[in-house]
mmCIF file of N, CA, C and O in Angstrom:
data_model
loop_
_atom_site.group_PDB
_atom_site.id
_atom_site.type_symbol
_atom_site.label_atom_id
_atom_site.label_comp_id
_atom_site.label_asym_id
_atom_site.label_seq_id
_atom_site.Cartn_x
_atom_site.Cartn_y
_atom_site.Cartn_z
ATOM 1 N N MET R 10 18.576 -14.812 42.042
ATOM 2 C CA MET R 10 16.943 -14.241 42.367
ATOM 3 C C MET R 10 17.081 -13.317 42.567
ATOM 4 O O MET R 10 18.178 -11.903 42.101
ATOM 5 N N GLN R 11 16.557 -12.678 43.920
ATOM 6 C CA GLN R 11 16.302 -11.257 44.114
ATOM 7 C C GLN R 11 17.177 -11.162 45.587
ATOM 8 O O GLN R 11 16.978 -11.952 46.171
ATOM 9 N N ALA R 12 17.804 -9.828 45.768
ATOM 10 C CA ALA R 12 18.199 -9.732 46.697
ATOM 11 C C ALA R 12 17.249 -9.356 47.910
ATOM 12 O O ALA R 12 16.420 -8.404 47.198
ATOM 13 N N THR R 13 17.120 -9.586 49.243
ATOM 14 C CA THR R 13 16.350 -8.774 50.145
ATOM 15 C C THR R 13 16.357 -8.653 51.719
ATOM 16 O O THR R 13 18.067 -9.548 51.806
ATOM 17 N N HIS R 14 16.219 -8.480 52.849
ATOM 18 C CA HIS R 14 16.619 -7.905 53.690
ATOM 19 C C HIS R 14 16.502 -9.082 54.045
ATOM 20 O O HIS R 14 16.685 -9.088 55.595
ATOM 21 N N PHE R 15 16.162 -10.324 54.275
ATOM 22 C CA PHE R 15 15.573 -11.627 54.995
ATOM 23 C C PHE R 15 16.449 -12.437 55.196
ATOM 24 O O PHE R 15 17.113 -12.874 53.729
ATOM 25 N N SER R 16 16.923 -13.170 56.158
ATOM 26 C CA SER R 16 17.777 -14.263 56.091
ATOM 27 C C SER R 16 16.834 -15.586 55.793
ATOM 28 O O SER R 16 15.943 -15.608 55.199
ATOM 29 N N ASP R 17 17.770 -16.868 55.477
ATOM 30 C CA ASP R 17 17.254 -18.147 54.874
ATOM 31 C C ASP R 17 16.000 -18.382 55.573
ATOM 32 O O ASP R 17 15.530 -18.654 55.409
ATOM 33 N N THR R 18 16.740 -18.032 57.142
ATOM 34 C CA THR R 18 15.807 -18.418 58.137
ATOM 35 C C THR R 18 14.139 -17.534 58.228
ATOM 36 O O THR R 18 13.343 -18.431 57.984
ATOM 37 N N GLU R 19 14.328 -16.701 57.878
ATOM 38 C CA GLU R 19 13.353 -15.439 57.885
ATOM 39 C C GLU R 19 12.595 -16.033 56.776
ATOM 40 O O GLU R 19 11.305 -16.291 56.745
ATOM 41 N N LEU R 20 13.021 -16.334 55.715
ATOM 42 C CA LEU R 20 12.164 -16.411 54.527
ATOM 43 C C LEU R 20 11.216 -17.890 54.236
ATOM 44 O O LEU R 20 10.218 -18.286 53.991
ATOM 45 N N ALA R 21 12.407 -18.638 55.282
ATOM 46 C CA ALA R 21 11.643 -20.049 55.149
ATOM 47 C C ALA R 21 10.243 -20.116 56.400
ATOM 48 O O ALA R 21 9.699 -20.946 56.147
ATOM 49 N N VAL R 22 10.522 -18.908 57.663
ATOM 50 C CA VAL R 22 9.423 -18.786 57.947
ATOM 51 C C VAL R 22 8.117 -18.657 57.187
ATOM 52 O O VAL R 22 6.955 -18.766 57.726
ATOM 53 N N LEU R 23 8.595 -17.627 56.741
ATOM 54 C CA LEU R 23 7.520 -16.637 55.787
ATOM 55 C C LEU R 23 6.840 -18.145 54.952
ATOM 56 O O LEU R 23 5.881 -18.013 54.744
ATOM 57 N N ARG R 24 7.889 -18.733 53.892
ATOM 58 C CA ARG R 24 6.922 -19.777 53.377
ATOM 59 C C ARG R 24 6.017 -21.021 54.728
ATOM 60 O O ARG R 24 5.603 -21.354 54.018
ATOM 61 N N ALA R 25 6.587 -21.089 55.411
ATOM 62 C CA ALA R 25 6.071 -21.973 56.063
ATOM 63 C C ALA R 25 4.729 -21.396 56.508
ATOM 64 O O ALA R 25 3.703 -22.109 56.647
ATOM 65 N N HIS R 26 4.338 -19.662 56.173
ATOM 66 C CA HIS R 26 2.993 -19.451 56.865
ATOM 67 C C HIS R 26 2.679 -18.894 55.511
ATOM 68 O O HIS R 26 1.618 -18.350 54.902
ATOM 69 N N GLY R 27 3.080 -19.845 54.242
ATOM 70 C CA GLY R 27 2.385 -19.505 52.777
ATOM 71 C C GLY R 27 2.593 -18.479 52.380
ATOM 72 O O GLY R 27 2.022 -18.058 51.585
ATOM 73 N N ILE R 28 3.882 -17.892 52.565
ATOM 74 C CA ILE R 28 4.144 -16.467 51.542
ATOM 75 C C ILE R 28 5.374 -16.603 51.025
ATOM 76 O O ILE R 28 6.762 -16.860 52.206
ATOM 77 N N VAL R 29 5.970 -15.878 50.068
ATOM 78 C CA VAL R 29 6.858 -15.983 49.297
ATOM 79 C C VAL R 29 7.082 -14.827 48.565
ATOM 80 O O VAL R 29 5.842 -13.921 48.260
ATOM 81 N N LEU R 30 8.561 -14.501 48.627
ATOM 82 C CA LEU R 30 8.659 -13.184 48.112
ATOM 83 C C LEU R 30 9.182 -13.308 46.763
ATOM 84 O O LEU R 30 10.362 -14.408 46.573
ATOM 85 N N PHE R 31 9.111 -12.976 45.347
ATOM 86 C CA PHE R 31 9.440 -13.004 44.600
ATOM 87 C C PHE R 31 9.072 -11.749 43.183
ATOM 88 O O PHE R 31 8.406 -11.150 43.201
ATOM 89 N N ALA R 32 10.422 -11.960 43.216
ATOM 90 C CA ALA R 32 10.408 -10.616 41.760
ATOM 91 C C ALA R 32 9.646 -8.996 42.513
ATOM 92 O O ALA R 32 9.054 -8.291 42.115
ATOM 93 N N GLY R 33 10.198 -8.840 43.579
ATOM 94 C CA GLY R 33 9.949 -7.865 44.503
ATOM 95 C C GLY R 33 8.274 -8.221 44.934
ATOM 96 O O GLY R 33 7.825 -6.588 44.786
ATOM 97 N N ARG R 34 8.085 -8.978 44.573
ATOM 98 C CA ARG R 34 6.752 -9.106 45.262
ATOM 99 C C ARG R 34 6.199 -9.910 46.597
ATOM 100 O O ARG R 34 7.185 -11.007 46.317
ATOM 101 N N VAL R 35 4.799 -10.038 46.905
ATOM 102 C CA VAL R 35 4.660 -10.638 47.819
ATOM 103 C C VAL R 35 3.852 -11.630 47.492
ATOM 104 O O VAL R 35 2.598 -11.258 46.646
ATOM 105 N N ILE R 36 3.332 -12.957 47.093
ATOM 106 C CA ILE R 36 2.535 -13.728 47.366
ATOM 107 C C ILE R 36 2.195 -14.784 48.617
ATOM 108 O O ILE R 36 2.824 -15.143 49.322
ATOM 109 N N PHE R 37 1.141 -14.283 48.812
ATOM 110 C CA PHE R 37 0.074 -15.050 50.038
ATOM 111 C C PHE R 37 -0.157 -15.977 49.324
ATOM 112 O O PHE R 37 -0.726 -16.220 48.178
ATOM 113 N N ASP R 38 -0.689 -17.152 50.639
ATOM 114 C CA ASP R 38 -1.133 -18.254 50.461
ATOM 115 C C ASP R 38 -0.262 -19.390 48.889
ATOM 116 O O ASP R 38 -1.356 -20.091 48.053
ATOM 117 N N ALA R 39 0.726 -19.105 48.783
ATOM 118 C CA ALA R 39 1.685 -19.256 47.915
ATOM 119 C C ALA R 39 1.425 -21.297 48.014
ATOM 120 O O ALA R 39 1.847 -21.853 49.272
ATOM 121 N N GLN R 40 1.269 -21.639 46.884
ATOM 122 C CA GLN R 40 1.247 -23.078 47.091
ATOM 123 C C GLN R 40 2.788 -23.401 46.756
ATOM 124 O O GLN R 40 3.766 -23.051 46.287
ATOM 125 N N PRO R 41 2.473 -24.761 47.120
ATOM 126 C CA PRO R 41 4.525 -25.630 46.682
ATOM 127 C C PRO R 41 4.472 -25.516 45.205
ATOM 128 O O PRO R 41 3.843 -24.922 44.125
ATOM 129 N N ALA R 42 6.226 -25.723 45.273
ATOM 130 C CA ALA R 42 6.783 -25.446 44.053
ATOM 131 C C ALA R 42 6.609 -26.650 42.941
ATOM 132 O O ALA R 42 6.139 -27.642 43.871
ATOM 133 N N MET R 43 6.422 -26.258 41.994
ATOM 134 C CA MET R 43 6.462 -27.050 41.012
ATOM 135 C C MET R 43 7.481 -28.346 40.328
ATOM 136 O O MET R 43 8.794 -28.025 40.710
ATOM 137 N N ALA R 44 7.017 -29.577 40.580
ATOM 138 C CA ALA R 44 8.274 -30.802 40.827
ATOM 139 C C ALA R 44 9.041 -30.234 38.949
ATOM 140 O O ALA R 44 8.617 -30.014 38.423
ATOM 141 N N ALA R 45 10.246 -30.685 38.979
ATOM 142 C CA ALA R 45 10.749 -30.867 38.180
ATOM 143 C C ALA R 45 10.112 -31.816 36.441
ATOM 144 O O ALA R 45 9.681 -30.732 35.965
ATOM 145 N N ASP R 46 9.319 -32.738 37.039
ATOM 146 C CA ASP R 46 8.954 -33.455 36.324
ATOM 147 C C ASP R 46 7.669 -32.974 35.743
ATOM 148 O O ASP R 46 7.268 -33.290 34.702
ATOM 149 N N GLN R 47 6.902 -32.630 36.476
ATOM 150 C CA GLN R 47 5.961 -31.198 36.379
ATOM 151 C C GLN R 47 6.240 -30.502 35.598
ATOM 152 O O GLN R 47 5.326 -29.816 34.017
ATOM 153 N N ILE R 48 7.364 -29.502 35.446
ATOM 154 C CA ILE R 48 7.398 -29.004 34.489
ATOM 155 C C ILE R 48 7.853 -29.188 33.265
ATOM 156 O O ILE R 48 7.474 -28.524 32.221
ATOM 157 N N ALA R 49 8.348 -29.994 32.876
ATOM 158 C CA ALA R 49 8.867 -30.867 31.838
ATOM 159 C C ALA R 49 7.397 -31.028 31.317
ATOM 160 O O ALA R 49 7.656 -31.320 29.695
ATOM 161 N N ALA R 50 6.410 -31.419 31.481
ATOM 162 C CA ALA R 50 5.333 -31.624 31.239
ATOM 163 C C ALA R 50 4.782 -30.826 30.868
ATOM 164 O O ALA R 50 4.561 -30.866 29.772
ATOM 165 N N VAL R 51 4.966 -29.960 31.266
ATOM 166 C CA VAL R 51 3.893 -28.741 30.842
ATOM 167 C C VAL R 51 4.876 -28.141 29.518
ATOM 168 O O VAL R 51 4.503 -27.807 28.628
ATOM 169 N N GLN R 52 6.103 -28.169 29.739
ATOM 170 C CA GLN R 52 7.325 -28.001 28.615
ATOM 171 C C GLN R 52 6.946 -28.774 27.575
ATOM 172 O O GLN R 52 6.652 -28.078 26.077
ATOM 173 N N ALA R 53 6.575 -30.019 27.366
ATOM 174 C CA ALA R 53 6.624 -30.695 26.159
ATOM 175 C C ALA R 53 5.171 -30.805 25.282
ATOM 176 O O ALA R 53 4.999 -30.829 24.141
ATOM 177 N N CYS R 54 3.986 -29.964 25.940
ATOM 178 C CA CYS R 54 3.239 -29.093 25.669
ATOM 179 C C CYS R 54 2.945 -28.150 24.608
ATOM 180 O O CYS R 54 1.684 -27.585 24.113
ATOM 181 N N CYS R 55 4.299 -27.283 24.884
ATOM 182 C CA CYS R 55 4.502 -25.994 24.403
ATOM 183 C C CYS R 55 5.092 -26.110 22.911
ATOM 184 O O CYS R 55 5.792 -27.124 22.550
ATOM 185 N N HIS R 56 4.799 -25.004 22.572
ATOM 186 C CA HIS R 56 5.578 -25.088 20.926
ATOM 187 C C HIS R 56 6.747 -24.399 21.194
ATOM 188 O O HIS R 56 7.757 -24.543 19.970
ATOM 189 N N GLY R 57 7.004 -23.361 21.775
ATOM 190 C CA GLY R 57 8.113 -22.657 22.063
ATOM 191 C C GLY R 57 8.690 -22.930 23.737
ATOM 192 O O GLY R 57 8.279 -23.873 24.783
ATOM 193 N N ASP R 58 10.063 -22.448 23.909
ATOM 194 C CA ASP R 58 10.443 -22.468 25.242
ATOM 195 C C ASP R 58 9.422 -21.859 26.734
ATOM 196 O O ASP R 58 8.950 -20.526 25.817
ATOM 197 N N ILE R 59 9.195 -22.320 27.716
ATOM 198 C CA ILE R 59 8.617 -21.602 28.923
ATOM 199 C C ILE R 59 9.627 -20.461 29.073
ATOM 200 O O ILE R 59 10.938 -20.745 29.574
ATOM 201 N N PRO R 60 9.124 -19.522 29.136
ATOM 202 C CA PRO R 60 9.710 -18.354 29.527
ATOM 203 C C PRO R 60 10.714 -18.059 31.223
ATOM 204 O O PRO R 60 9.914 -18.718 32.197
ATOM 205 N N LEU R 61 12.030 -17.640 31.102
ATOM 206 C CA LEU R 61 13.019 -18.051 32.702
ATOM 207 C C LEU R 61 12.229 -17.230 33.225
ATOM 208 O O LEU R 61 12.265 -18.071 34.744
ATOM 209 N N PRO R 62 11.803 -16.453 33.422
ATOM 210 C CA PRO R 62 11.473 -15.563 34.557
ATOM 211 C C PRO R 62 9.525 -16.716 35.125
ATOM 212 O O PRO R 62 9.508 -16.999 36.233
ATOM 213 N N LEU R 63 8.962 -17.142 34.505
ATOM 214 C CA LEU R 63 7.876 -17.806 34.368
ATOM 215 C C LEU R 63 8.461 -19.370 35.004
ATOM 216 O O LEU R 63 8.116 -20.161 36.022
ATOM 217 N N LEU R 64 9.436 -20.045 34.893
ATOM 218 C CA LEU R 64 10.618 -21.375 35.250
ATOM 219 C C LEU R 64 10.586 -20.921 37.123
ATOM 220 O O LEU R 64 10.941 -21.692 37.745
ATOM 221 N N GLU R 65 11.373 -19.575 36.825
ATOM 222 C CA GLU R 65 11.887 -19.256 38.299
ATOM 223 C C GLU R 65 10.478 -19.264 39.142
ATOM 224 O O GLU R 65 10.667 -19.744 40.457
ATOM 225 N N LEU R 66 9.643 -18.491 38.995
ATOM 226 C CA LEU R 66 8.397 -18.274 39.554
ATOM 227 C C LEU R 66 7.775 -19.957 40.491
ATOM 228 O O LEU R 66 7.830 -20.438 41.226
ATOM 229 N N TRP R 67 7.952 -20.977 38.906
ATOM 230 C CA TRP R 67 7.503 -22.093 39.376
ATOM 231 C C TRP R 67 8.524 -23.053 40.317
ATOM 232 O O TRP R 67 7.964 -24.234 41.250
ATOM 233 N N ARG R 68 9.787 -22.742 40.652
ATOM 234 C CA ARG R 68 10.540 -23.358 40.939
ATOM 235 C C ARG R 68 10.564 -22.636 42.649
ATOM 236 O O ARG R 68 10.746 -23.175 43.282
ATOM 237 N N VAL R 69 9.599 -21.581 42.552
ATOM 238 C CA VAL R 69 9.184 -21.142 44.100
ATOM 239 C C VAL R 69 8.267 -21.090 44.322
ATOM 240 O O VAL R 69 7.847 -21.881 45.499
ATOM 241 N N THR R 70 6.784 -21.395 43.803
ATOM 242 C CA THR R 70 5.608 -21.461 44.153
ATOM 243 C C THR R 70 4.802 -21.789 42.782
ATOM 244 O O THR R 70 4.908 -20.824 41.692
ATOM 245 N N ALA R 71 3.888 -22.480 42.678
ATOM 246 C CA ALA R 71 2.917 -22.736 42.023
ATOM 247 C C ALA R 71 1.958 -22.133 41.700
ATOM 248 O O ALA R 71 0.820 -22.350 41.162
ATOM 249 N N GLY R 72 1.584 -21.499 42.611
ATOM 250 C CA GLY R 72 0.186 -20.424 42.308
ATOM 251 C C GLY R 72 0.274 -19.616 44.291
ATOM 252 O O GLY R 72 1.044 -19.943 45.140
ATOM 253 N N GLY R 73 -0.914 -18.776 43.826
ATOM 254 C CA GLY R 73 -1.030 -17.971 45.233
ATOM 255 C C GLY R 73 -1.916 -16.878 45.086
ATOM 256 O O GLY R 73 -2.348 -16.600 43.649
ATOM 257 N N SER R 74 -1.726 -15.805 45.650
ATOM 258 C CA SER R 74 -2.448 -14.333 45.653
ATOM 259 C C SER R 74 -1.470 -13.357 45.641
ATOM 260 O O SER R 74 -0.462 -12.972 46.462
ATOM 261 N N LEU R 75 -0.862 -12.593 44.210
ATOM 262 C CA LEU R 75 -0.335 -12.090 44.419
ATOM 263 C C LEU R 75 -0.885 -10.508 44.967
ATOM 264 O O LEU R 75 -1.904 -9.829 44.861
ATOM 265 N N ASP R 76 0.519 -9.689 45.647
ATOM 266 C CA ASP R 76 0.275 -8.527 46.372
ATOM 267 C C ASP R 76 1.045 -7.540 46.448
ATOM 268 O O ASP R 76 1.481 -7.327 45.580
ATOM 269 N N TYR R 77 1.593 -6.956 47.614
ATOM 270 C CA TYR R 77 1.955 -5.661 47.468
ATOM 271 C C TYR R 77 3.588 -5.850 47.116
ATOM 272 O O TYR R 77 4.203 -7.048 46.799
ATOM 273 N N ASP R 78 3.541 -4.283 46.350
ATOM 274 C CA ASP R 78 4.860 -4.325 45.743
ATOM 275 C C ASP R 78 5.901 -3.766 46.896
ATOM 276 O O ASP R 78 5.861 -2.526 47.364
ATOM 277 N N LEU R 79 7.231 -4.952 46.892
ATOM 278 C CA LEU R 79 7.727 -4.632 48.067
ATOM 279 C C LEU R 79 8.612 -3.437 47.745
ATOM 280 O O LEU R 79 9.022 -2.639 48.909
ATOM 281 N N THR R 80 9.034 -2.648 46.929
ATOM 282 C CA THR R 80 9.464 -1.359 46.783
ATOM 283 C C THR R 80 8.567 0.247 46.691
ATOM 284 O O THR R 80 8.279 0.800 47.418
#
């Protein structure tokens, strides 16, 4: 994924408060990650592969409010 200056413990604390860092962005009100079976169900409805960045996002959070650019 991405390099951050946060420890795993700090990232877990942010997550507990509904904040996730992804692709250099902050996601507030982050929803739980999608389960593998949910992703598989979506993939089964698609005519092609789900793009890898979207899969990576869904494995972190299934939604929220995209906000600040960390750079």
